Coordinates of C-alpha atoms in Angstrom, one line a residue:
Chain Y
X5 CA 0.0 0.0 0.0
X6 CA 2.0 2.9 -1.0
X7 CA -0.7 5.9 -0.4
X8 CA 0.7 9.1 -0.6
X9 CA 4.6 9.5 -2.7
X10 CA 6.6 12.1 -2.8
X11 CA 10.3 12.6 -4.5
X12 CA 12.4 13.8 -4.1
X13 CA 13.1 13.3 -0.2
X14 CA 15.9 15.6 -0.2
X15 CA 16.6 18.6 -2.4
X16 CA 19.1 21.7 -2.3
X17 CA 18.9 24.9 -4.7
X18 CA 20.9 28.1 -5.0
X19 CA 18.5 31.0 -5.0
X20 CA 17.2 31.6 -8.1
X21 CA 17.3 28.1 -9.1
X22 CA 13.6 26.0 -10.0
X23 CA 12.7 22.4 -9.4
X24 CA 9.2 20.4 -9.5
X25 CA 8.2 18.6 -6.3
X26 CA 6.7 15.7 -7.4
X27 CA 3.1 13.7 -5.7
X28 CA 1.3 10.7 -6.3
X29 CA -1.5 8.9 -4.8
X30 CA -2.7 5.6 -5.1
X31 CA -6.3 5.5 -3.5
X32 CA -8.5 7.0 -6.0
X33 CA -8.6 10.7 -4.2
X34 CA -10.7 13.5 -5.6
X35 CA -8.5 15.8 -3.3
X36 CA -4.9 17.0 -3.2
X37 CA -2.6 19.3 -1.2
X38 CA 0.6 20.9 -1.0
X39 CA 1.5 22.0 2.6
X40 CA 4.6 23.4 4.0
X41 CA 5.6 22.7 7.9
X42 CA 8.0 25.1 9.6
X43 CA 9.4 24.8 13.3
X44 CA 6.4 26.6 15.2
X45 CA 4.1 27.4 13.2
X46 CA 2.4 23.9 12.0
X47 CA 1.8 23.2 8.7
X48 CA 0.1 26.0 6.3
X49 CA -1.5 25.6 2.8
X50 CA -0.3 26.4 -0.3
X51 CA -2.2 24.8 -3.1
X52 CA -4.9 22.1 -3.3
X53 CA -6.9 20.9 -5.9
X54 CA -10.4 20.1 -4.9
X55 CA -11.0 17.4 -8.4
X56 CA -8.9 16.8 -11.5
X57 CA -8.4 19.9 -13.4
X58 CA -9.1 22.4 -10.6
X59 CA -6.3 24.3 -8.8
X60 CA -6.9 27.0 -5.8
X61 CA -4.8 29.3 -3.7
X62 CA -4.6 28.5 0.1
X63 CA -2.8 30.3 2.8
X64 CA 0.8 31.1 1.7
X65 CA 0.6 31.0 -2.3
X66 CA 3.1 33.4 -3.2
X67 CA 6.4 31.5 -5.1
X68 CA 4.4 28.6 -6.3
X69 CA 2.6 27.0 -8.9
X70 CA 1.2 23.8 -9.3
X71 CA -0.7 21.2 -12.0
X72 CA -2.9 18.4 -11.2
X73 CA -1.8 16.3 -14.3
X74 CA -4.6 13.8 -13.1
X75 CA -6.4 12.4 -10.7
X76 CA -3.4 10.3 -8.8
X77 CA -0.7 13.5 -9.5
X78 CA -0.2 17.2 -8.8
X79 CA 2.8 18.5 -8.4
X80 CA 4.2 21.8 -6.7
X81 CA 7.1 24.3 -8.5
X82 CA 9.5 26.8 -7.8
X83 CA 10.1 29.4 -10.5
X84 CA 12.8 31.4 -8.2
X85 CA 13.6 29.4 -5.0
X86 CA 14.7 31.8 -2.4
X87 CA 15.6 31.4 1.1
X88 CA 12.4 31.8 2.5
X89 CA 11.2 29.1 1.0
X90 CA 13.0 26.6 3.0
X91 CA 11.0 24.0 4.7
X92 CA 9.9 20.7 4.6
X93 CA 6.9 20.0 1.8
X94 CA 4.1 17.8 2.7
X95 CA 1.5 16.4 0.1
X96 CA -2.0 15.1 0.9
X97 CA -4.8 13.6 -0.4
X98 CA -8.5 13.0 0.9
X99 CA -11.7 11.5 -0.8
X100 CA -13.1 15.4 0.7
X101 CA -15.8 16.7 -2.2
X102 CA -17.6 19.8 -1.2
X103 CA -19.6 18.1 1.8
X104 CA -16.2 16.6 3.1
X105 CA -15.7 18.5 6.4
X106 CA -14.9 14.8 8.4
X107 CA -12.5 12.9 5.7
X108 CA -9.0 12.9 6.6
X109 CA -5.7 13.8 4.9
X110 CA -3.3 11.3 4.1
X111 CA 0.1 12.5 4.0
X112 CA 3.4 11.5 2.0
X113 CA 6.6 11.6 4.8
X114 CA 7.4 15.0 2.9
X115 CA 10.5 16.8 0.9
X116 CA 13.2 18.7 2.6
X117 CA 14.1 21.8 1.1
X118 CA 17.0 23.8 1.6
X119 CA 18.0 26.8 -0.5
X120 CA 21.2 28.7 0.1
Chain G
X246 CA -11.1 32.9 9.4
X247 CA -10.3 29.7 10.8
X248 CA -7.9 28.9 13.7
X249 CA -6.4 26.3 16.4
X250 CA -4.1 27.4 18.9
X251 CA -2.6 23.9 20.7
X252 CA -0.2 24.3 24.1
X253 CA 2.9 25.2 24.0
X254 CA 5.7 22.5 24.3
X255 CA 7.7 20.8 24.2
X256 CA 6.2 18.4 27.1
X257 CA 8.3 16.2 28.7
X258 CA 6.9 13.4 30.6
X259 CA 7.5 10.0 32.4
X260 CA 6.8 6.7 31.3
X261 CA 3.3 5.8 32.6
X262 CA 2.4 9.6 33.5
X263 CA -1.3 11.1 32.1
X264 CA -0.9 13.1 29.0
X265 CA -3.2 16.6 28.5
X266 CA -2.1 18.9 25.4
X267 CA -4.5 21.3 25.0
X268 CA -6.4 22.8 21.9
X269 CA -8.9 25.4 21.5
X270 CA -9.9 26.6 17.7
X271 CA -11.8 29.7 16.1
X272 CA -14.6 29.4 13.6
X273 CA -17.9 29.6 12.8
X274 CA -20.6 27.3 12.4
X275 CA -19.5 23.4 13.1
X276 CA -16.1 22.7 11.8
X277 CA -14.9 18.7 12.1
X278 CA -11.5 18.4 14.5
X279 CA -8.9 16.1 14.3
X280 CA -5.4 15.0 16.0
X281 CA -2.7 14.1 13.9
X282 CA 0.5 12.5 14.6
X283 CA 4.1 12.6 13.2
X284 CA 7.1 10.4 14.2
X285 CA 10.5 11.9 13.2
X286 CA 11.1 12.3 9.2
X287 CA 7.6 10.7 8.4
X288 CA 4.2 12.3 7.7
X289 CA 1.6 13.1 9.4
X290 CA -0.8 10.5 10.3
X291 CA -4.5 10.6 11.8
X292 CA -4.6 10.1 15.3
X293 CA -8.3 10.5 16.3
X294 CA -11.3 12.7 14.9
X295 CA -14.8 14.1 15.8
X296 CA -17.1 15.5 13.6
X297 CA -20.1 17.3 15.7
X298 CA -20.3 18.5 19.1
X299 CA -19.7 16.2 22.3
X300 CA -18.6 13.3 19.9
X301 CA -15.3 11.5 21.5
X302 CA -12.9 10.6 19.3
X303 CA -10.1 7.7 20.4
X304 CA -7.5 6.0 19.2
X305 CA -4.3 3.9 20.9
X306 CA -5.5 4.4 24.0
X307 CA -5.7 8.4 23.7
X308 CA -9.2 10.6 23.3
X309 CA -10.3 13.9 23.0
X310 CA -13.9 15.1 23.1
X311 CA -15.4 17.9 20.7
X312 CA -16.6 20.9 23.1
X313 CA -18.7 23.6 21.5
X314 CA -19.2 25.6 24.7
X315 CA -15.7 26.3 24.6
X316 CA -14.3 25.6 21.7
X317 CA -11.6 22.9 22.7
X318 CA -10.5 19.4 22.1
X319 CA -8.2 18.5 24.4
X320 CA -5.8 15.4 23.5
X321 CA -5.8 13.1 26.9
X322 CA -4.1 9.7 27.4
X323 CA -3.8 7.7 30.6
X324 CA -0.5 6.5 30.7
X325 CA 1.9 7.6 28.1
X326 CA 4.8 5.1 26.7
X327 CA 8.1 6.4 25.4
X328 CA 7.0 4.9 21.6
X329 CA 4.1 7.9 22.0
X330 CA 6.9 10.2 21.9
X331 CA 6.0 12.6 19.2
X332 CA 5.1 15.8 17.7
X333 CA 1.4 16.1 18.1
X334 CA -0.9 18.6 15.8
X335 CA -4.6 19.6 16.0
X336 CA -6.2 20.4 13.0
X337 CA -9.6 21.8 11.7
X338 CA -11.8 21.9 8.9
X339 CA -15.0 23.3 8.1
X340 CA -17.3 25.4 9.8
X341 CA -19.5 27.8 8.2
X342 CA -19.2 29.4 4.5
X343 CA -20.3 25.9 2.8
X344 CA -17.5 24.3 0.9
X345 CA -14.0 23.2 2.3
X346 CA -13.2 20.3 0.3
X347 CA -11.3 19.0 3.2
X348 CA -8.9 21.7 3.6
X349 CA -7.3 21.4 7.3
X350 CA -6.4 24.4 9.5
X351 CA -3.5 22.6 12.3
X352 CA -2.1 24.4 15.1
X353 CA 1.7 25.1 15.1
X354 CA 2.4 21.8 17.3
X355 CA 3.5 19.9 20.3
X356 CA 6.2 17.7 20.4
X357 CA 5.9 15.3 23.4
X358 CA 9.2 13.7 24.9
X359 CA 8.4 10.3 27.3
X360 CA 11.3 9.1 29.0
X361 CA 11.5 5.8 30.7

C-alpha cells in the first residue's frame, strides 16, 4: 500500500534556481494538497486541488505553482527558490468533495528543502 | 477565518504519567476536528477525529472530546509510553461558509518527549 509518494526526499537549490516537487497517490482521491511545515508554526496551505483539473490558492501561495496532471498526480514548483522558501513539503490527499468536512488527509513523509 | 491554537511545548513526561495537550480553535458554524500525529522524518498521520459537538474521538488508548461551549479538544491519554513520543498537531476543517473540500487548519504543534 503505498498511499501518498513524494520525491524527491531531499533537495538543495541556490537562489534563483527552480525544481518540481513531485506527488502521487494511489487510492482513488478527488483531493490533493501541498502544505509546507515550519518549526512553530504547523503546517500552512499552499495549493490544493479540490477534483482533477481544478487548482486554488490557500494560505501562503506566493512563489508557487502547481498542475494536477490527473487524478493520482499534482505536483508543486519553484520558478525562483529563495531562502524563505526553505522548509519541509508535505502532500495530501482526501476523498473530501464539497460536503467533506470529516475525511481525513493522508500524507506522503514530505521533501526537505534547503536553499542557500 | 479559521484557527487552532494547541499548548505550547515541548512536554516532557514519564513513562506511565497522564498526557493533556490542550487545543482550543476559532470558527464559525460546526467545523470537524482532528489530531494528527508525526514520528520523526515521516508524515503526518491521523490520530483520532470528531465531527459534531460532544462526539469523542479515540484512538491507541488516547481521546479527546469535541466541546462547543468552549471551543476545545483537548488530546488526553492515561499512561503515556516512550513509543508515543511525538510531535502532536490539531487540526480543523469546516465550519460555516459551505464548501472546504477537506482543507485542514493545524495548530503550530506539540512535540511530546516520554522518558523511561
Amino acid at each position: 500500500n503505498a498511499g501518498v509518494t513524494q520525491t524527491p526526499k531531499f533537495q538543495v537549490l541556490k537562489t534563483g534556481q527552480s525544481m518540481t516537487l513531485q506527488c502521487a497517490q494511489d487510492m482513488n482521491h478527488n483531493s490533493m494538497y501541498w502544505y509546507r511545515q515550519d518549526p512553530g508554526m504547523g503546517l500552512r496551505l499552499i495549493y490544493y486541488s479540490a477534483s482533477e483539473g481544478t487548482t486554488d490558492k490557500g494560505e501562503v501561495p506566493n512563489g508557487y505553482n502547481v498542475s494536477r496532471l490527473n487524478k493520482r498526480e499534482f505536483s508543486l514548483r519553484l520558478e525562483s527558490a529563495a531562502p524563505s522558501q526553505t522548509s519541509v513539503y508535505f502532500c495530501a490527499s482526501s476523498e473530501a468533495t464539497d460536503r467533506g468536512r470529516g475525511s481525513p488527509l493522508h500524507f506522503g513523509n514530505g521533501t526537505r528543502l534547503t536553499v542557500t | 477565518g479559521n484557527s487552532v491554537t494547541q499548548m505550547e511545548g515541548p512536554v516532557t513526561l514519564s513513562e506511565e504519567a497522564f498526557l493533556t495537550i490542550n487545543c482550543t480553535y476559532t470558527a464559525t458554524g460546526y467545523p470537524s476536528l482532528f489530531w494528527y500525529v508525526q514520528y520523526p522524518g515521516e508524515g503526518l498521520q491521523l490520530l483520532l477525529k470528531a465531527t459534531k459537538a460532544d462526539d469523542k474521538g479515540s484512538n491507541k488508548g488516547f481521546e479527546a472530546t469535541y466541546r462547543k461551549e468552549t471551543t476545545s479538544f483537548h488530546l488526553e491519554k492515561g499512561s503515556v509510553q516512550v513509543s508515543d513520543s511525538a510531535v502532536y498537531f490539531c487540526a480543523l476543517s469546516g465550519g460555516a461558509g459551505g464548501t472546504s473540500y477537506g482543507k485542514l487548519t493545524f495548530g503550530q504543534g506539540t512535540i511530546l518527549t516520554v522518558h523511561p
